[in-house]
Coordinates of C-alpha atoms and ligand atoms in Angstrom, one line a residue:
M1 CA 217.8 95.0 85.7
A2 CA 216.3 92.2 87.3
R3 CA 213.6 89.5 86.8
P4 CA 211.4 89.7 89.9
D5 CA 208.8 86.7 89.0
P6 CA 210.7 83.3 89.0
H7 CA 208.3 82.0 86.1
S8 CA 208.7 84.8 83.8
Y9 CA 211.5 86.4 81.6
A10 CA 209.9 90.0 82.0
D11 CA 212.7 92.2 83.2
D12 CA 211.5 95.4 85.4
G13 CA 214.8 97.2 83.7
Q14 CA 213.0 97.0 80.5
P15 CA 209.8 99.0 79.0
A16 CA 206.4 97.7 80.6
V17 CA 203.8 96.6 78.1
R18 CA 200.7 98.4 78.7
R19 CA 198.3 97.3 76.1
L20 CA 197.7 94.7 73.9
D21 CA 195.6 94.5 70.7
L22 CA 195.3 91.1 69.4
R23 CA 193.9 89.8 66.1
A24 CA 193.2 86.2 65.9
R25 CA 191.5 83.7 63.5
V26 CA 190.6 80.5 65.3
D27 CA 191.3 77.5 63.3
F28 CA 189.4 74.5 64.3
S29 CA 190.3 72.4 61.8
A30 CA 194.2 72.8 62.6
Q31 CA 193.5 73.5 66.1
V32 CA 195.6 76.9 65.8
L33 CA 195.0 80.6 66.5
H34 CA 196.4 82.6 63.5
A35 CA 197.2 85.9 65.2
Q36 CA 198.8 89.2 65.3
A37 CA 199.5 90.7 68.7
T38 CA 200.5 94.7 68.7
L39 CA 202.0 95.3 72.4
S40 CA 202.3 99.2 73.1
F41 CA 204.6 100.5 75.9
D42 CA 205.4 104.1 76.8
P43 CA 208.1 105.8 73.9
L44 CA 211.5 104.6 74.1
S45 CA 213.8 107.4 75.1
T46 CA 216.7 105.0 74.0
S47 CA 216.8 101.8 72.1
A48 CA 215.9 99.0 74.2
S49 CA 215.5 95.1 74.2
L50 CA 212.0 93.7 75.3
D51 CA 211.9 90.1 76.7
L52 CA 208.6 88.4 76.2
D53 CA 207.4 84.9 77.4
T54 CA 206.0 82.4 74.8
R55 CA 205.1 78.7 74.6
D56 CA 205.2 76.9 71.6
L57 CA 204.7 80.0 69.7
A58 CA 205.4 79.8 65.6
V59 CA 206.5 83.5 65.5
E60 CA 206.5 84.7 61.8
G61 CA 207.6 88.2 62.4
V62 CA 207.9 91.6 64.2
S63 CA 207.1 95.1 62.8
L64 CA 206.9 98.4 64.0
P65 CA 203.5 100.3 63.2
D66 CA 205.2 101.7 60.3
G67 CA 206.2 98.2 58.7
T68 CA 209.7 98.8 59.5
A69 CA 211.0 95.1 60.7
V70 CA 212.0 94.3 64.4
R71 CA 214.8 92.4 64.9
Y72 CA 214.1 89.4 67.2
T73 CA 215.2 85.9 68.7
V74 CA 213.6 83.1 69.8
D75 CA 215.5 81.0 72.8
R76 CA 215.6 77.6 73.2
P77 CA 212.5 76.6 75.1
E78 CA 213.1 76.2 79.1
P79 CA 210.7 73.2 80.7
I80 CA 208.7 75.4 82.9
L81 CA 209.1 79.0 81.4
G82 CA 208.6 78.6 78.0
A83 CA 210.9 80.1 75.2
R84 CA 212.0 84.0 75.9
L85 CA 211.1 86.1 72.8
R86 CA 213.6 88.9 72.5
L87 CA 212.6 92.4 70.6
E88 CA 215.5 94.7 69.7
L89 CA 213.5 98.1 69.4
P90 CA 214.9 101.4 68.1
A91 CA 214.6 104.8 70.1
G92 CA 211.2 106.3 69.7
A93 CA 209.2 103.2 69.5
M94 CA 205.9 102.8 71.1
A95 CA 204.3 99.7 70.0
A96 CA 205.5 96.2 68.1
T97 CA 203.5 93.7 66.3
I98 CA 204.3 90.2 66.4
R99 CA 202.7 87.8 64.2
Y100 CA 202.4 84.5 64.9
A101 CA 200.5 81.0 65.1
T102 CA 199.5 79.0 68.2
S103 CA 200.5 75.4 68.7
P104 CA 197.8 72.5 68.4
T105 CA 199.3 71.7 72.0
A106 CA 198.9 75.0 73.3
S107 CA 198.8 74.5 77.1
A108 CA 196.5 77.4 77.7
L109 CA 193.8 76.0 75.2
Q110 CA 191.6 73.0 74.9
W111 CA 189.9 72.1 71.5
L112 CA 187.0 70.1 72.0
A113 CA 185.3 67.9 69.2
P114 CA 181.4 68.4 68.7
A115 CA 181.3 64.8 70.9
Q116 CA 182.8 66.6 73.9
T117 CA 180.1 69.3 73.9
A118 CA 176.7 69.3 75.3
G119 CA 175.0 69.6 72.1
K120 CA 177.3 67.5 69.9
R121 CA 177.0 69.3 66.8
H122 CA 179.5 72.5 67.3
P123 CA 183.2 72.3 68.4
F124 CA 184.4 74.4 71.4
L125 CA 187.7 76.3 72.4
F126 CA 188.3 77.4 75.8
S127 CA 191.6 79.3 77.4
Q128 CA 192.7 78.6 80.8
C129 CA 195.9 80.9 81.3
Q130 CA 196.1 81.0 85.4
A131 CA 198.9 80.5 86.2
I132 CA 201.6 80.6 83.4
H133 CA 199.6 79.4 80.3
G134 CA 198.6 83.0 78.8
R135 CA 202.2 82.9 77.2
S136 CA 201.2 79.7 74.9
V137 CA 198.2 82.1 73.3
V138 CA 200.2 85.4 73.2
P139 CA 203.6 86.7 73.5
L140 CA 203.7 89.2 76.7
Q141 CA 205.4 90.1 79.8
D142 CA 203.5 87.1 81.4
T143 CA 203.9 88.0 84.8
P144 CA 200.9 90.1 86.9
R145 CA 203.4 92.7 88.0
R146 CA 202.6 94.0 84.3
R147 CA 199.3 94.9 84.3
I148 CA 197.6 94.9 80.5
R149 CA 194.5 96.8 79.0
Y150 CA 193.5 95.0 75.7
R151 CA 191.3 95.0 72.7
A152 CA 190.6 92.3 70.3
E153 CA 189.2 90.7 67.4
I154 CA 188.6 87.3 67.2
D155 CA 187.2 85.6 63.5
V156 CA 185.1 82.5 64.0
P157 CA 183.1 80.0 62.0
A158 CA 179.8 82.3 61.6
D159 CA 177.7 79.6 63.5
L160 CA 179.6 80.1 66.5
C161 CA 179.9 82.7 69.3
A162 CA 183.0 84.1 71.0
V163 CA 183.4 85.4 74.5
M164 CA 186.1 87.0 76.1
S165 CA 186.9 88.7 79.7
A166 CA 186.4 91.9 78.2
A167 CA 183.3 94.0 77.1
S168 CA 181.6 92.6 74.1
M169 CA 182.0 95.2 71.1
G170 CA 179.6 93.2 69.1
R171 CA 179.4 91.1 65.8
R172 CA 180.1 91.6 62.0
D173 CA 179.8 89.2 59.3
A174 CA 183.0 88.9 57.6
G175 CA 181.8 86.8 54.4
S176 CA 182.6 83.2 53.3
G177 CA 181.2 81.5 56.7
R178 CA 182.9 83.8 59.3
A179 CA 182.1 86.6 61.8
V180 CA 184.3 88.4 64.0
F181 CA 183.5 89.4 67.5
G182 CA 185.1 92.5 69.2
F183 CA 186.1 93.2 72.8
D184 CA 187.7 95.6 74.9
M185 CA 188.9 95.6 78.2
P186 CA 189.4 98.8 79.8
Q187 CA 190.6 98.1 83.2
P188 CA 194.2 97.0 83.5
I189 CA 194.5 92.9 84.2
P190 CA 197.4 90.8 84.8
P191 CA 197.6 88.5 81.7
Y192 CA 196.9 85.4 83.4
L193 CA 192.6 86.9 83.3
L194 CA 193.2 87.0 79.9
A195 CA 190.5 84.6 78.5
L196 CA 188.4 83.4 75.5
A197 CA 186.0 80.7 74.7
V198 CA 184.3 80.0 71.2
G199 CA 181.3 77.6 70.9
D200 CA 177.5 77.3 70.4
L201 CA 176.7 79.5 73.2
E202 CA 173.3 81.3 74.3
S203 CA 172.5 83.6 77.2
R204 CA 169.9 84.3 79.6
E205 CA 169.4 87.3 81.7
L206 CA 170.2 87.1 85.6
G207 CA 170.1 90.8 86.7
P208 CA 171.1 94.1 85.8
R209 CA 174.8 93.4 85.6
S210 CA 174.9 89.5 84.9
R211 CA 173.7 87.0 82.4
V212 CA 175.1 83.4 82.1
W213 CA 176.3 81.9 78.8
A214 CA 176.2 78.4 77.8
E215 CA 175.4 75.9 75.3
P216 CA 171.8 75.7 74.2
D217 CA 170.8 72.4 76.2
V218 CA 172.5 73.5 79.4
V219 CA 171.6 77.4 79.6
E220 CA 168.1 76.9 81.5
R221 CA 169.3 74.9 84.0
A222 CA 172.5 77.3 84.3
A223 CA 170.1 80.0 84.7
W224 CA 168.4 78.5 87.7
E225 CA 171.5 77.5 89.5
F226 CA 173.3 80.8 89.2
A227 CA 169.9 83.1 89.8
S228 CA 171.6 84.5 93.5
V229 CA 174.2 86.2 91.3
D230 CA 173.0 89.8 91.9
D231 CA 172.4 88.9 95.3
M232 CA 176.0 87.8 96.0
L233 CA 177.0 91.3 94.0
R234 CA 175.6 93.7 96.4
T235 CA 176.0 91.7 99.4
A236 CA 180.1 91.4 98.3
E237 CA 179.8 95.5 97.2
G238 CA 178.5 96.0 101.1
L239 CA 181.5 93.8 102.3
F240 CA 184.2 95.0 100.0
G241 CA 183.8 98.0 98.4
P242 CA 182.4 99.4 94.7
Y243 CA 182.1 96.6 91.8
E244 CA 185.6 98.1 89.5
W245 CA 184.5 95.8 86.5
D246 CA 181.1 97.2 85.1
R247 CA 179.4 93.5 84.5
F248 CA 179.9 90.0 86.0
D249 CA 178.7 87.5 83.6
I250 CA 179.2 83.4 84.0
L251 CA 180.1 81.1 81.4
T252 CA 179.0 77.5 82.0
M253 CA 182.3 75.5 80.7
P254 CA 182.1 72.1 78.9
P255 CA 182.5 69.1 81.7
S256 CA 186.1 69.0 80.6
F257 CA 186.8 72.5 82.3
P258 CA 189.6 71.2 84.9
Y259 CA 188.7 73.9 87.6
G260 CA 185.6 74.4 89.7
G261 CA 185.7 77.9 88.2
M262 CA 188.2 80.6 86.9
E263 CA 187.7 84.0 88.1
N264 CA 188.1 85.6 84.6
P265 CA 186.9 89.3 85.0
R266 CA 183.6 90.0 83.6
L267 CA 183.1 86.6 82.9
A268 CA 183.8 83.8 85.4
F269 CA 184.1 80.3 84.0
L270 CA 182.4 77.5 86.2
T271 CA 182.2 73.9 85.7
P272 CA 178.6 72.4 85.1
T273 CA 179.4 69.9 87.7
L274 CA 177.9 72.8 90.2
L275 CA 174.6 72.4 88.2
A276 CA 173.6 69.9 91.1
G277 CA 169.7 71.1 90.3
D278 CA 169.5 72.2 94.0
R279 CA 171.9 75.6 94.1
S280 CA 173.9 73.7 96.8
L281 CA 177.5 74.4 95.1
V282 CA 177.1 78.1 94.3
N283 CA 180.1 79.0 96.8
V284 CA 182.0 78.6 94.0
L285 CA 180.2 81.1 92.1
A286 CA 180.5 83.6 95.2
H287 CA 184.5 82.7 95.4
E288 CA 184.8 84.0 92.0
L289 CA 182.8 86.6 92.3
A290 CA 185.0 87.6 95.4
H291 CA 188.1 87.5 93.1
S292 CA 186.7 90.5 91.6
W293 CA 188.4 92.4 94.6
T294 CA 190.9 89.7 95.8
G295 CA 193.2 88.4 93.0
N296 CA 191.8 90.8 90.1
L297 CA 191.9 93.8 91.5
V298 CA 194.6 93.4 94.5
T299 CA 196.8 90.7 92.7
N300 CA 199.3 88.2 93.8
A301 CA 202.6 89.1 92.8
D302 CA 203.6 85.9 91.6
A303 CA 202.5 82.4 92.0
E304 CA 204.9 82.6 95.2
H305 CA 202.2 84.5 97.0
F306 CA 199.1 82.6 95.5
W307 CA 197.6 82.4 99.0
L308 CA 196.9 86.5 98.6
N309 CA 194.7 85.6 95.7
E310 CA 193.1 82.2 97.3
G311 CA 193.4 82.6 101.1
M312 CA 191.7 86.0 100.8
T313 CA 189.4 84.9 98.4
V314 CA 187.9 82.0 100.6
F315 CA 187.6 84.2 103.2
A316 CA 185.7 86.8 101.1
E317 CA 183.5 84.2 99.5
R318 CA 182.9 82.9 103.2
R319 CA 181.8 86.0 103.9
I320 CA 179.4 86.6 101.3
Q321 CA 177.8 82.9 102.3
E322 CA 177.5 84.0 105.7
A323 CA 175.7 87.2 104.9
L324 CA 173.1 85.3 102.3
E325 CA 173.2 81.7 103.9
G326 CA 174.2 82.3 107.9
P327 CA 177.0 81.3 110.1
D328 CA 175.9 77.6 110.2
V329 CA 175.9 77.0 106.8
T330 CA 179.3 78.8 106.5
A331 CA 180.9 76.9 109.5
L332 CA 180.0 73.8 107.7
H333 CA 181.9 74.8 104.6
A334 CA 184.7 75.7 106.6
A335 CA 184.7 72.1 108.8
V336 CA 185.0 70.6 104.9
G337 CA 187.9 72.8 103.9
R338 CA 189.6 72.3 107.3
R339 CA 189.8 67.8 106.7
A340 CA 190.7 68.9 102.9
L341 CA 193.6 70.8 104.5
D342 CA 194.6 68.1 106.9
R343 CA 194.4 66.0 103.9
A344 CA 196.8 67.9 101.8
M345 CA 199.3 68.5 104.6
A346 CA 199.7 64.6 104.6
R347 CA 200.2 64.5 101.0
F348 CA 202.8 66.9 101.6
A349 CA 204.5 65.5 104.3
D350 CA 207.9 64.6 102.6
R351 CA 207.7 68.3 101.3
P352 CA 207.1 70.5 103.7
E353 CA 208.2 73.5 102.1
L354 CA 204.7 73.4 100.1
T355 CA 202.7 73.9 103.2
R356 CA 204.3 77.4 103.5
L357 CA 201.9 80.1 102.8
R358 CA 204.9 82.1 101.2
T359 CA 206.9 79.6 98.8
Q360 CA 209.8 79.5 97.2
L361 CA 208.9 78.3 93.5
A362 CA 212.2 79.0 91.2
G363 CA 212.6 75.8 89.2
V364 CA 209.0 74.7 90.3
D365 CA 205.8 74.3 88.1
P366 CA 203.1 76.1 90.2
D367 CA 200.7 73.5 88.4
E368 CA 202.4 70.9 90.6
T369 CA 202.3 72.2 93.6
F370 CA 198.5 73.3 93.4
S371 CA 197.0 72.2 96.6
E372 CA 194.5 73.2 99.2
V373 CA 197.0 74.5 101.2
P374 CA 196.9 78.2 100.2
Y375 CA 193.0 78.1 100.4
E376 CA 192.5 76.8 103.5
K377 CA 195.3 77.7 105.5
G378 CA 195.2 81.3 104.3
Y379 CA 191.6 81.3 105.1
L380 CA 192.4 80.0 108.8
F381 CA 195.2 82.7 109.1
L382 CA 192.8 85.7 108.0
R383 CA 190.1 84.3 110.5
A384 CA 192.7 84.0 113.3
L385 CA 193.4 87.8 112.4
E386 CA 189.9 88.6 112.4
E387 CA 189.2 87.1 115.7
A388 CA 192.1 88.8 117.4
A389 CA 191.0 92.2 115.9
G390 CA 187.6 91.8 116.5
R391 CA 185.1 91.8 113.3
A392 CA 184.3 95.8 113.3
R393 CA 188.2 96.4 113.0
F394 CA 189.1 93.6 110.6
D395 CA 186.4 94.8 108.3
I396 CA 187.7 98.5 107.8
F397 CA 191.2 96.7 107.5
L398 CA 189.7 94.7 104.7
K399 CA 188.3 97.6 103.0
K400 CA 191.6 99.5 103.6
Y401 CA 193.8 96.6 102.2
I402 CA 191.6 96.5 98.9
D403 CA 191.7 100.5 98.7
T404 CA 195.6 100.3 99.3
F405 CA 196.4 97.7 96.4
R406 CA 193.7 98.0 94.2
F407 CA 194.9 97.5 90.4
G408 CA 198.2 96.5 91.8
T409 CA 200.1 93.6 93.2
I410 CA 201.2 92.3 96.6
T411 CA 203.5 90.0 98.0
S412 CA 203.7 88.2 101.4
E413 CA 206.3 90.9 102.9
E414 CA 204.2 93.6 101.9
F415 CA 201.1 92.1 103.2
A416 CA 203.0 91.5 106.8
A417 CA 204.2 95.0 106.7
F418 CA 200.9 96.3 105.6
T419 CA 199.3 94.3 108.7
R420 CA 201.6 95.1 111.2
R421 CA 200.8 98.8 110.7
E422 CA 196.8 98.5 110.4
L423 CA 196.1 95.4 112.6
S424 CA 198.8 96.3 115.1
G425 CA 198.7 93.9 118.0
A426 CA 196.8 91.3 116.2
F427 CA 199.4 90.3 113.7
E428 CA 201.6 89.7 116.6
A429 CA 199.1 88.2 118.9
V430 CA 198.4 85.3 116.5
D431 CA 202.0 85.4 115.2
G432 CA 201.9 86.5 111.6
D433 CA 205.3 85.3 110.5
A434 CA 204.5 81.9 112.0
W435 CA 201.4 82.0 109.5
L436 CA 203.3 83.2 106.7
F437 CA 206.7 81.4 106.8
A438 CA 206.9 78.2 108.8
P439 CA 205.2 74.9 107.8
G440 CA 202.3 73.1 109.0
V441 CA 199.2 74.6 110.5
P442 CA 200.3 76.4 113.8
R443 CA 198.5 75.6 116.9
G444 CA 195.3 77.0 118.0
A445 CA 194.2 77.7 114.5
P446 CA 190.4 78.7 114.6
E447 CA 188.0 75.8 114.7
P448 CA 184.8 76.1 113.0
R449 CA 181.5 76.1 115.4
A450 CA 177.8 75.5 115.0
A451 CA 175.2 73.4 116.4
R452 CA 174.9 71.4 113.2
L453 CA 178.2 70.8 113.0
E454 CA 178.6 69.0 116.8
A455 CA 175.6 67.0 115.9
L456 CA 177.3 65.5 112.7
M457 CA 180.6 65.3 114.3
A458 CA 178.8 63.1 117.2
L459 CA 178.5 60.4 114.4
V460 CA 182.6 60.3 113.5
P461 CA 183.9 60.6 116.7
P462 CA 187.9 61.8 116.0
A463 CA 190.4 59.9 117.6
S464 CA 188.2 58.2 120.2
G465 CA 188.9 55.0 118.6
E466 CA 185.2 54.2 119.0
A467 CA 183.8 53.6 115.3
P468 CA 182.0 55.7 113.2
H469 CA 178.3 55.4 113.3
L470 CA 175.9 54.9 110.5
P471 CA 173.4 57.8 110.3
S472 CA 170.0 56.9 110.7
A473 CA 167.5 56.8 107.7
G474 CA 165.9 59.8 108.9
Q475 CA 168.9 61.4 109.7
G476 CA 170.8 60.7 106.6
A477 CA 167.8 62.0 104.5
A478 CA 167.7 65.1 106.2
F479 CA 171.3 65.5 105.6
S480 CA 171.9 69.0 103.3
P481 CA 174.5 68.2 100.7
T482 CA 177.4 69.9 102.7
E483 CA 176.5 67.9 105.9
W484 CA 177.1 64.8 103.7
Q485 CA 180.5 66.2 103.1
V486 CA 181.3 66.9 106.2
Y487 CA 180.2 63.2 107.5
L488 CA 182.0 61.8 104.6
G489 CA 185.4 64.0 105.2
N490 CA 185.4 62.9 108.6
L491 CA 185.1 59.3 108.0
P492 CA 188.1 57.4 109.2
R493 CA 190.8 56.2 106.1
P494 CA 190.4 53.7 105.0
A495 CA 186.4 53.4 106.5
G496 CA 186.0 49.7 106.3
T497 CA 184.0 47.9 103.7
D498 CA 181.1 46.8 106.2
L499 CA 180.4 50.7 106.4
C500 CA 180.6 51.7 103.2
R501 CA 178.1 48.8 102.0
A502 CA 175.8 50.0 104.8
L503 CA 176.2 53.6 103.6
D504 CA 175.1 52.8 100.2
D505 CA 172.4 50.3 100.8
R506 CA 170.9 52.9 103.0
F507 CA 171.3 55.9 101.0
G508 CA 172.1 55.0 97.5
L509 CA 175.1 57.0 98.0
S510 CA 176.9 55.9 94.6
A511 CA 173.8 57.0 92.6
L512 CA 173.9 60.7 93.6
R513 CA 173.6 63.6 91.5
N514 CA 175.8 66.2 93.2
A515 CA 179.2 65.7 91.9
D516 CA 180.9 66.9 94.5
V517 CA 179.2 64.7 97.2
L518 CA 179.5 61.5 95.2
A519 CA 183.2 62.3 94.5
S520 CA 183.6 62.7 98.0
W521 CA 181.7 59.3 98.7
L522 CA 183.6 57.6 95.6
D523 CA 187.0 58.7 97.4
V524 CA 185.9 57.2 100.8
A525 CA 184.4 54.0 99.0
L526 CA 187.4 53.3 96.6
T527 CA 189.8 53.9 99.4
A528 CA 187.9 51.1 101.6
G529 CA 188.0 48.8 98.8
H530 CA 184.3 49.2 98.3
D531 CA 184.2 47.2 94.9
A532 CA 180.8 48.7 94.2
A533 CA 182.2 52.0 93.8
V534 CA 184.3 51.2 91.0
A535 CA 182.0 51.5 88.0
P536 CA 180.2 54.8 89.3
A537 CA 183.5 56.1 89.7
E538 CA 184.8 54.9 86.4
R539 CA 181.6 56.6 85.0
L540 CA 182.2 60.1 86.4
L541 CA 186.1 60.2 85.3
A542 CA 184.7 59.2 82.0
E543 CA 182.3 62.5 81.9
V544 CA 183.8 64.9 84.1
G545 CA 187.5 66.5 83.6
R546 CA 187.2 68.5 87.0
M547 CA 190.8 68.0 88.8
K548 CA 189.4 68.2 92.1
Y549 CA 188.0 64.6 91.3
L550 CA 190.4 63.4 89.0
R551 CA 193.3 63.5 91.3
P552 CA 191.8 61.7 94.6
L553 CA 189.7 59.3 92.5
Y554 CA 192.4 58.4 90.2
L555 CA 194.9 58.3 93.0
A556 CA 192.2 55.8 95.1
L557 CA 192.4 53.4 91.8
A558 CA 195.5 53.3 91.4
S559 CA 196.9 53.0 94.8
R560 CA 195.2 49.3 95.2
P561 CA 196.5 46.7 93.4
E562 CA 192.8 45.4 92.3
T563 CA 192.0 48.4 90.8
R564 CA 195.5 49.3 89.3
A565 CA 195.5 48.4 86.0
R566 CA 191.9 49.7 85.6
A567 CA 192.6 53.1 86.6
R568 CA 195.8 52.9 83.5
A569 CA 192.9 51.5 81.1
L570 CA 190.6 53.8 81.9
Y571 CA 193.1 57.1 81.6
D572 CA 194.0 55.7 78.0
R573 CA 190.5 55.6 77.2
C574 CA 189.7 59.1 78.4
R575 CA 192.6 60.8 77.9
D576 CA 192.1 62.9 74.9
R577 CA 189.0 64.2 76.6
Y578 CA 191.0 65.8 79.2
H579 CA 192.5 69.1 79.4
P580 CA 196.3 69.6 79.1
I581 CA 196.9 70.7 82.8
A582 CA 194.6 67.7 84.3
R583 CA 196.5 64.7 82.1
Q584 CA 199.8 66.0 83.6
V585 CA 198.0 65.7 87.2
V586 CA 196.6 62.2 86.5
E587 CA 200.2 61.5 84.7
G588 CA 201.8 62.2 87.9
V589 CA 199.7 60.3 89.9
L590 CA 199.8 57.2 87.8
R591 CA 203.5 57.1 87.9
D592 CA 203.7 57.8 91.5
Q593 CA 201.7 54.7 92.1
D594 CA 203.8 52.9 89.8
A595 CA 207.0 53.5 91.0
Ligands
BES1 N1 191.7 80.9 90.4 C1 191.3 79.4 90.4 C2 191.2 78.4 89.9 C3 193.0 78.1 89.3 C4 194.0 78.1 90.7 C5 193.5 78.2 88.2 C6 195.1 78.0 90.1 C7 194.7 78.0 87.6 C8 195.5 77.8 88.8 C9 190.0 79.6 91.2 O1 189.5 81.1 91.8 C10 189.6 78.5 92.1 O2 189.9 78.8 93.2 N2 188.8 77.8 91.9 C11 188.4 76.8 92.8 C12 186.9 77.2 93.4 C13 186.6 76.6 95.1 C14 187.8 77.0 95.9 C15 185.6 77.6 95.5 C16 188.3 75.6 91.9 O3 188.3 75.2 91.1 O4 187.8 74.6 92.8
ZN2 ZN1 190.2 81.1 93.5

């Protein structure tokens, strides 16, 4: 009997929960779900304990299908894991039903008031379960090592619509102004992929297997921005094998969604900051789609092997992008990623253990260690393997990897063994063990190459001591959003107020509509002490809750004595609008800068 996942009470000597039947009543006024979860497992030959993960759940009772009460205990909550719920099950049991309510502060749920939505007329609810927040919504063995199938019936106000990471089984009127939406997820998923959203939603068809959901005011823009999804799907199938999840729909989230995207199966969640009006940010869509193979089909065994989800998926995302937009565009994205990786390495200078691909996270909150390292270092490792093996051989390897581990989980050690066997020569040639188990970026890591990239880098001579050049008006006007990212990402920090003023005067960067480029610019400008950037930064931070922007911009504001008080005041004003996970991040940043 052992607990293999440092972030779960699940014990591999105990029965494995195989399916979940969830019934939940969504109460917007109390901000709770009143729920019952029936967990099914193989019939027990002897009596057994079953340890489940919970966080902030009020358990009301547990019973067998025949109504017999089940004895249970809820332990005192641990800070990261939450509270263990132990059921004492009799021999012969095959299922147990837990009646419970969630807490208004459930870490996986954000309850939005009408004012926080695009339409301003209806409330909105969404979940974000990765990595270990699912337990605040459903009592489960909340570890990827325990895959479940699920069905759900979600009872909501009749003027709202419920969507989940599952096939829709229709809607029925429940009377008294309520409606019930049914769902079925026939493929087994790790519990972190359980997902729910409720709001005033409409959809548009994008292709035979895809539609996009959004609030009515946003849905047309979303349909335009994400129109390439079907091309992406077909391209990805060519690269990685058949799509196993039947449909790939998209939900455009409210602005407080804390991530760029979340790969909930059958229904990817995407931030509305991708709606740049020029389709320049759809690599995030390609990324979440790519998780359908790397992550959702082949899943990291636990958070210590997160790079196997994200590094693999960045690699897959860029292969899809390369096929659709060409290698030069992908080289630019890889160059942006490389600078982000360098900054993450610098951030963890005094915690080098967090710059390993395979991490040790017992006693560590996975949200606190989130960074670009598993994404971009993981990507570079796979690129190194690809270069050593040659693309043809690496493509065969990738397909075999997916086929071997599909609907299963994998650790870094298993990946090493598989790669040694299937890609012999390459693993040793790149020193795979150093990539996996040592901190930092190994010497000789692959460098992105493209003519466009060289032209851009001539403007920002690295480490030569030469000052960066201001792009000419014509050059700058011709930059794509990604080229701006390369340029801005390669400026020295701090960049100097003269350069910032000149950039802002010439190109009006503080008024950009592309949120990603705007955030990169504001980061550069605030760090340089360019005061004209403060007001636009405050505006962005009051509108959007995406952590990719919150962390650097709050850090830039809080690290300068001149703007520290404004950072605090801004946070106090916006706090209620941010997601619980985002609040933790900003509070961490502000705390570090106070100390
Ligand atoms: N699965 C992640 C988001 C995530 C990671 C949620 C860890 C919770 C814990 C998602 O696929 C992701 O990586 N999103 C990125 C997209 C980018 C790398 C293209 C994001 O949100 O920025
Ligand atoms: Zn991802």
